[in-house]
Short mmCIF file of C-alpha atoms in Angstrom, two decimals:
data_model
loop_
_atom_site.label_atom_id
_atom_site.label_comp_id
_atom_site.label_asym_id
_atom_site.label_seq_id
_atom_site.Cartn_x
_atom_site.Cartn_y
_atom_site.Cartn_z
CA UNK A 1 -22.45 11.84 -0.60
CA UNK A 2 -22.83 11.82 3.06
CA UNK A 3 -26.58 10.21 2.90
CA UNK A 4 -25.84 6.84 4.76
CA UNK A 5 -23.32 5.96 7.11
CA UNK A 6 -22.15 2.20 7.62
CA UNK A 7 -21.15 0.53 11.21
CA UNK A 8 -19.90 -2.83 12.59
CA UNK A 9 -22.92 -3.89 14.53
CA UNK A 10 -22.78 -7.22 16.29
CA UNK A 11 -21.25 -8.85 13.95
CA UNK A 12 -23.32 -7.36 11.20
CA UNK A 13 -22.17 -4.71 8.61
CA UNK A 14 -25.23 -2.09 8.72
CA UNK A 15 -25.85 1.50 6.47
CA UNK A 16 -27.82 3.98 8.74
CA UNK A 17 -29.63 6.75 6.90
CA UNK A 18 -28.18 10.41 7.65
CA UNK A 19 -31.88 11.66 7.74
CA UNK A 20 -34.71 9.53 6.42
CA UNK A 21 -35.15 6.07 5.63
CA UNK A 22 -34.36 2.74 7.31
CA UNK A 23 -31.75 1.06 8.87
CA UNK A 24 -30.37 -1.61 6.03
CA UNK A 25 -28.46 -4.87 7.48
CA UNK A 26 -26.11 -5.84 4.62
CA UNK A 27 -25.01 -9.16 5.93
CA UNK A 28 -27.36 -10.58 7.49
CA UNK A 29 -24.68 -13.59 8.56
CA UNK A 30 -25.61 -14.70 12.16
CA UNK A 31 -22.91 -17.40 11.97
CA UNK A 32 -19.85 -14.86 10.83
CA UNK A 33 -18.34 -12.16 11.90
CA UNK A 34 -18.07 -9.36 9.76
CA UNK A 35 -15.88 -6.45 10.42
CA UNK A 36 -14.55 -3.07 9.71
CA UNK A 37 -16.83 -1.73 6.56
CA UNK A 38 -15.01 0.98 4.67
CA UNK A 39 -17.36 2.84 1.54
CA UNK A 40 -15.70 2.50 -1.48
CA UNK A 41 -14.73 6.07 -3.27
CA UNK A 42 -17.76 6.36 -5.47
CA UNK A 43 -19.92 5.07 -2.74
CA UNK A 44 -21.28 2.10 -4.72
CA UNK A 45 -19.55 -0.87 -2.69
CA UNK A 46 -18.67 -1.20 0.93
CA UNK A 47 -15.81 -3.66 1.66
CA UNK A 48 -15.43 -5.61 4.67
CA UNK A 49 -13.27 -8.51 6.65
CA UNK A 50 -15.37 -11.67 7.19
CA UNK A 51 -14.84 -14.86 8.74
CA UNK A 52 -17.37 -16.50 6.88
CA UNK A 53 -16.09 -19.90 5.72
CA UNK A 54 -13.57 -19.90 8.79
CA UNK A 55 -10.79 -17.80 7.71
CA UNK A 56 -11.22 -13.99 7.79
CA UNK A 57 -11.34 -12.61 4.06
CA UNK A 58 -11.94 -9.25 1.82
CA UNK A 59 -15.52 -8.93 0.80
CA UNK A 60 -16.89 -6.25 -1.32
CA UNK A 61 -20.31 -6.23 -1.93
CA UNK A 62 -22.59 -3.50 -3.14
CA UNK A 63 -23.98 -0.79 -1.03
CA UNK A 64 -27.54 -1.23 -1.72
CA UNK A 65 -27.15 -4.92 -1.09
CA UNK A 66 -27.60 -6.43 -4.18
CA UNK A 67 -25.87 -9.14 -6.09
CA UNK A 68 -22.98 -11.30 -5.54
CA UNK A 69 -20.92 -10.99 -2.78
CA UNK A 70 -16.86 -10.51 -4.15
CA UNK A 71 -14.50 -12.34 -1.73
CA UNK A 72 -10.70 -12.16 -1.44
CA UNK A 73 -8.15 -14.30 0.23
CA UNK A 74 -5.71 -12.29 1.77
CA UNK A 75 -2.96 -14.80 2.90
CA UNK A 76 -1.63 -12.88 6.22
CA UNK A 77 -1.73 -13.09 9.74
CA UNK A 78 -5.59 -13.27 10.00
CA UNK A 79 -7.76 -10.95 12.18
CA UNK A 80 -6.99 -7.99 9.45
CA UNK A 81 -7.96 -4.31 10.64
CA UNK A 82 -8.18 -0.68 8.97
CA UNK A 83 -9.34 -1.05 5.19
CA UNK A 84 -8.59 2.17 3.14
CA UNK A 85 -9.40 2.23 -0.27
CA UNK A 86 -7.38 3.83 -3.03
CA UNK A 87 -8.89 7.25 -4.70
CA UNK A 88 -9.01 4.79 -7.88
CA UNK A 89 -11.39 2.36 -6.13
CA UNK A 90 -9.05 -0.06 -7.71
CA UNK A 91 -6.91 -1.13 -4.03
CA UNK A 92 -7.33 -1.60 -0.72
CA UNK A 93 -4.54 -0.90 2.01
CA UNK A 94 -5.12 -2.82 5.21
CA UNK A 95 -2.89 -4.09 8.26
CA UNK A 96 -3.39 -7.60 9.75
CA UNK A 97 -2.92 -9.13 13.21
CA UNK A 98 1.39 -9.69 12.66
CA UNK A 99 0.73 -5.93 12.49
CA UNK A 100 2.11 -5.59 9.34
CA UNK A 101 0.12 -3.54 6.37
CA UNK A 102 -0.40 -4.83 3.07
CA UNK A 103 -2.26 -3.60 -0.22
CA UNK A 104 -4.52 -5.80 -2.55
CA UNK A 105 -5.45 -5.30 -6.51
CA UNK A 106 -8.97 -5.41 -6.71
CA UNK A 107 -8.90 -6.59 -10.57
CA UNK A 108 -6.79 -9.03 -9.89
CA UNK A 109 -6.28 -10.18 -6.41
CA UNK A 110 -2.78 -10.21 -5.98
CA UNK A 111 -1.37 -8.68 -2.52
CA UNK A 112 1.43 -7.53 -1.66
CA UNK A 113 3.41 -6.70 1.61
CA UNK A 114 4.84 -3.61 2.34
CA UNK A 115 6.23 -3.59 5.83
CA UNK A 116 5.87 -5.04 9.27
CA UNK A 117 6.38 -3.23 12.69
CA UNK A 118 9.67 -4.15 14.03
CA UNK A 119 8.26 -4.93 17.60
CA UNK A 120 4.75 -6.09 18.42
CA UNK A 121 3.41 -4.23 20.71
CA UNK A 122 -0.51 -2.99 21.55
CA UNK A 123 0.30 0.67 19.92
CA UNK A 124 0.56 -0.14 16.53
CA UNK A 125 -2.70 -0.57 16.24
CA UNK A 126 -3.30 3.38 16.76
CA UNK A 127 -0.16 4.37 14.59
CA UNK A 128 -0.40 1.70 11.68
CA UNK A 129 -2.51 4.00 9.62
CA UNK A 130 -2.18 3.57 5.36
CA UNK A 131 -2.97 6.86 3.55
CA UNK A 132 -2.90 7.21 -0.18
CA UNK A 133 -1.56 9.78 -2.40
CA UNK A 134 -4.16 11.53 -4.69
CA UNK A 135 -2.86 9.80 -7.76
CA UNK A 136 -3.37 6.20 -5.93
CA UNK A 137 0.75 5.31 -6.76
CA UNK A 138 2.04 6.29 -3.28
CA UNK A 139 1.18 4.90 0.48
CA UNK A 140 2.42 6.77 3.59
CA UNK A 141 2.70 4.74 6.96
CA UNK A 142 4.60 5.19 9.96
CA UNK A 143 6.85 2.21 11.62
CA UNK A 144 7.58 2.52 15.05
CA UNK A 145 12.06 2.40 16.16
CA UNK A 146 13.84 0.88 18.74
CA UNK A 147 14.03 4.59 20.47
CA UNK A 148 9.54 4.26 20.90
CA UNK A 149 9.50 6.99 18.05
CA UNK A 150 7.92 6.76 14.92
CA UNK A 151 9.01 7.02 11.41
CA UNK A 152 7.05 8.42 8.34
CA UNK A 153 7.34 6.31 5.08
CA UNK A 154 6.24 6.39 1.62
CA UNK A 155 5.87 3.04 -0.39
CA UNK A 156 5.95 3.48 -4.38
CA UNK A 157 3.17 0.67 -5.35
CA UNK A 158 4.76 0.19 -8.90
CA UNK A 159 8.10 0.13 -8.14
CA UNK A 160 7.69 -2.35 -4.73
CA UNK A 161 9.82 0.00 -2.33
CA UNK A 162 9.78 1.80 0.62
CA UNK A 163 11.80 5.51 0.98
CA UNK A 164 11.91 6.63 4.78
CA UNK A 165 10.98 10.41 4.63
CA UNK A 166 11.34 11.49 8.57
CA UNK A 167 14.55 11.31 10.67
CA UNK A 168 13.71 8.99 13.79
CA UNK A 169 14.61 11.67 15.32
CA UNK A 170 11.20 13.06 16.81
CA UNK A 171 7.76 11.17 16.64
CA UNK A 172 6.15 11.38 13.90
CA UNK A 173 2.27 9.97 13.33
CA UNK A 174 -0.83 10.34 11.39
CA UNK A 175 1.06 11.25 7.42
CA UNK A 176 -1.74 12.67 5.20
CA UNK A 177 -0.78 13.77 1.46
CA UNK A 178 -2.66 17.05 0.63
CA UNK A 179 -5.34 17.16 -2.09
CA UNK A 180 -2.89 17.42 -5.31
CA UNK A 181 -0.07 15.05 -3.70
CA UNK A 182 2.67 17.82 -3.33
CA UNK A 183 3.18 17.66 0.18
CA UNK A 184 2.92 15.49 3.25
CA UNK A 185 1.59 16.33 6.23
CA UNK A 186 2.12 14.43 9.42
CA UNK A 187 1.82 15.51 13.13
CA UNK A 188 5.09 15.20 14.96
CA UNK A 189 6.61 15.20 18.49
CA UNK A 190 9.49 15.65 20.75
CA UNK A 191 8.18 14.76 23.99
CA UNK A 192 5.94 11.20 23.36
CA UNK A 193 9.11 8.82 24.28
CA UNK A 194 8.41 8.32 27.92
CA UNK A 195 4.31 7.92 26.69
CA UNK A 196 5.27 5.57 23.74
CA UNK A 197 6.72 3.45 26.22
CA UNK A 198 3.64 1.52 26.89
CA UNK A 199 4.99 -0.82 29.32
CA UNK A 200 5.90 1.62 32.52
CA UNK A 201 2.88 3.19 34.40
CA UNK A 202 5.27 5.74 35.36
CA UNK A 203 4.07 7.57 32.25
CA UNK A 204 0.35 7.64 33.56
CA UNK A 205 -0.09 11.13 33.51
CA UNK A 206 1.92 12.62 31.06
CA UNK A 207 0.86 13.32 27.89
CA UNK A 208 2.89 14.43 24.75
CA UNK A 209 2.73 17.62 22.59
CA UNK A 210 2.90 17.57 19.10
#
């Protein structure tokens, strides 16, 4: 692990050696785009958003750049950010450009949606962040409220459903699960409404703790 490192590089998904070797262009596609590489858990396959063909898609390929390229329709809102694969290798979280985050079955293509931000705004972006459980059954995500604060959630993939696990009450960002799934960790705040409120340069210069 560790050994190569990929990047988004004009368009191009490259793997850059940690030490020695050469740079390795995986794509190779001057006429798409190709976007956002995440390695897959056992560091055989990178997957990536593409809009080869005209419509962005899933593509997982392999990371030494052999054989056939895998490619999945995804069905939202297009220009899709933030893949995170499952510990299982078997799912990808992701959010698309509604801003809403979704997770797809690798064997079998279906997706599903778990939940939208309730008001578009350019923050979401920073805050719309999937993280799996250990086990690969659980999502955590935050959702912005109509107060500018965030709230943690945990979706249960088999079960389709969402069970808020913060208050509202303070801002709450960035949920992790810890490395045997027993706890959540998250960073919260009770200072970041005036920043969350992206749309008054009054809060230029403030900054929140947390």
């Amino acid at each position: 692990g560790g050994a190569r490192a990929a990047f988004e590089f004009r368009g191009e998904i490259v793997t850059v050696p940690a030490e020695k070797g050469d740079v390795r262009n995986l794509t190779g596609s001057t006429g798409a785009h190709d976007r956002s590489p995440a390695w897959s858990p056992d560091g055989k396959s990178i997957a990536y958003f593409s809009d080869e063909g005209g419509e962005y898609r899933l593509h997982i390929r392999a990371a030494d750049g052999k054989g056939e390229v895998k490619r999945h329709t995804l069905g939202g809102n297009g220009f899709y950010e933030r893949p995170v694969w499952s510990p299982d290798g078997r799912k990808i979280a992701y959010i698309d450009n509604s801003q809403s985050l979704y997770w797809i079955d690798l064997t079998s293509g279906n997706v599903e949606k778990v939940a939208s931000e309730p008001i578009y705004g350019p923050t979401a972006l920073a805050t719309l962040r999937p993280a799996w459980s250990p086990d690969s059954k659980y999502i955590a995500y935050t959702l912005g409220n109509k107060a500018a604060y965030h709230t943690v959630y945990v979706h249960d993939l088999a079960a389709g459903k969402s069970t808020r696990v913060t208050d509202g009450l303070s801002d709450a960002i960035d949920p992790v699960f810890d490395a045997n799934g027993k706890y959540l960790y998250f960073l919260g705040s009770t200072d970041a409404g005036p920043v969350n409120q992206w749309f008054a340069q009054s809060n230029n210069d403030m900054r929140p703790s947390r």
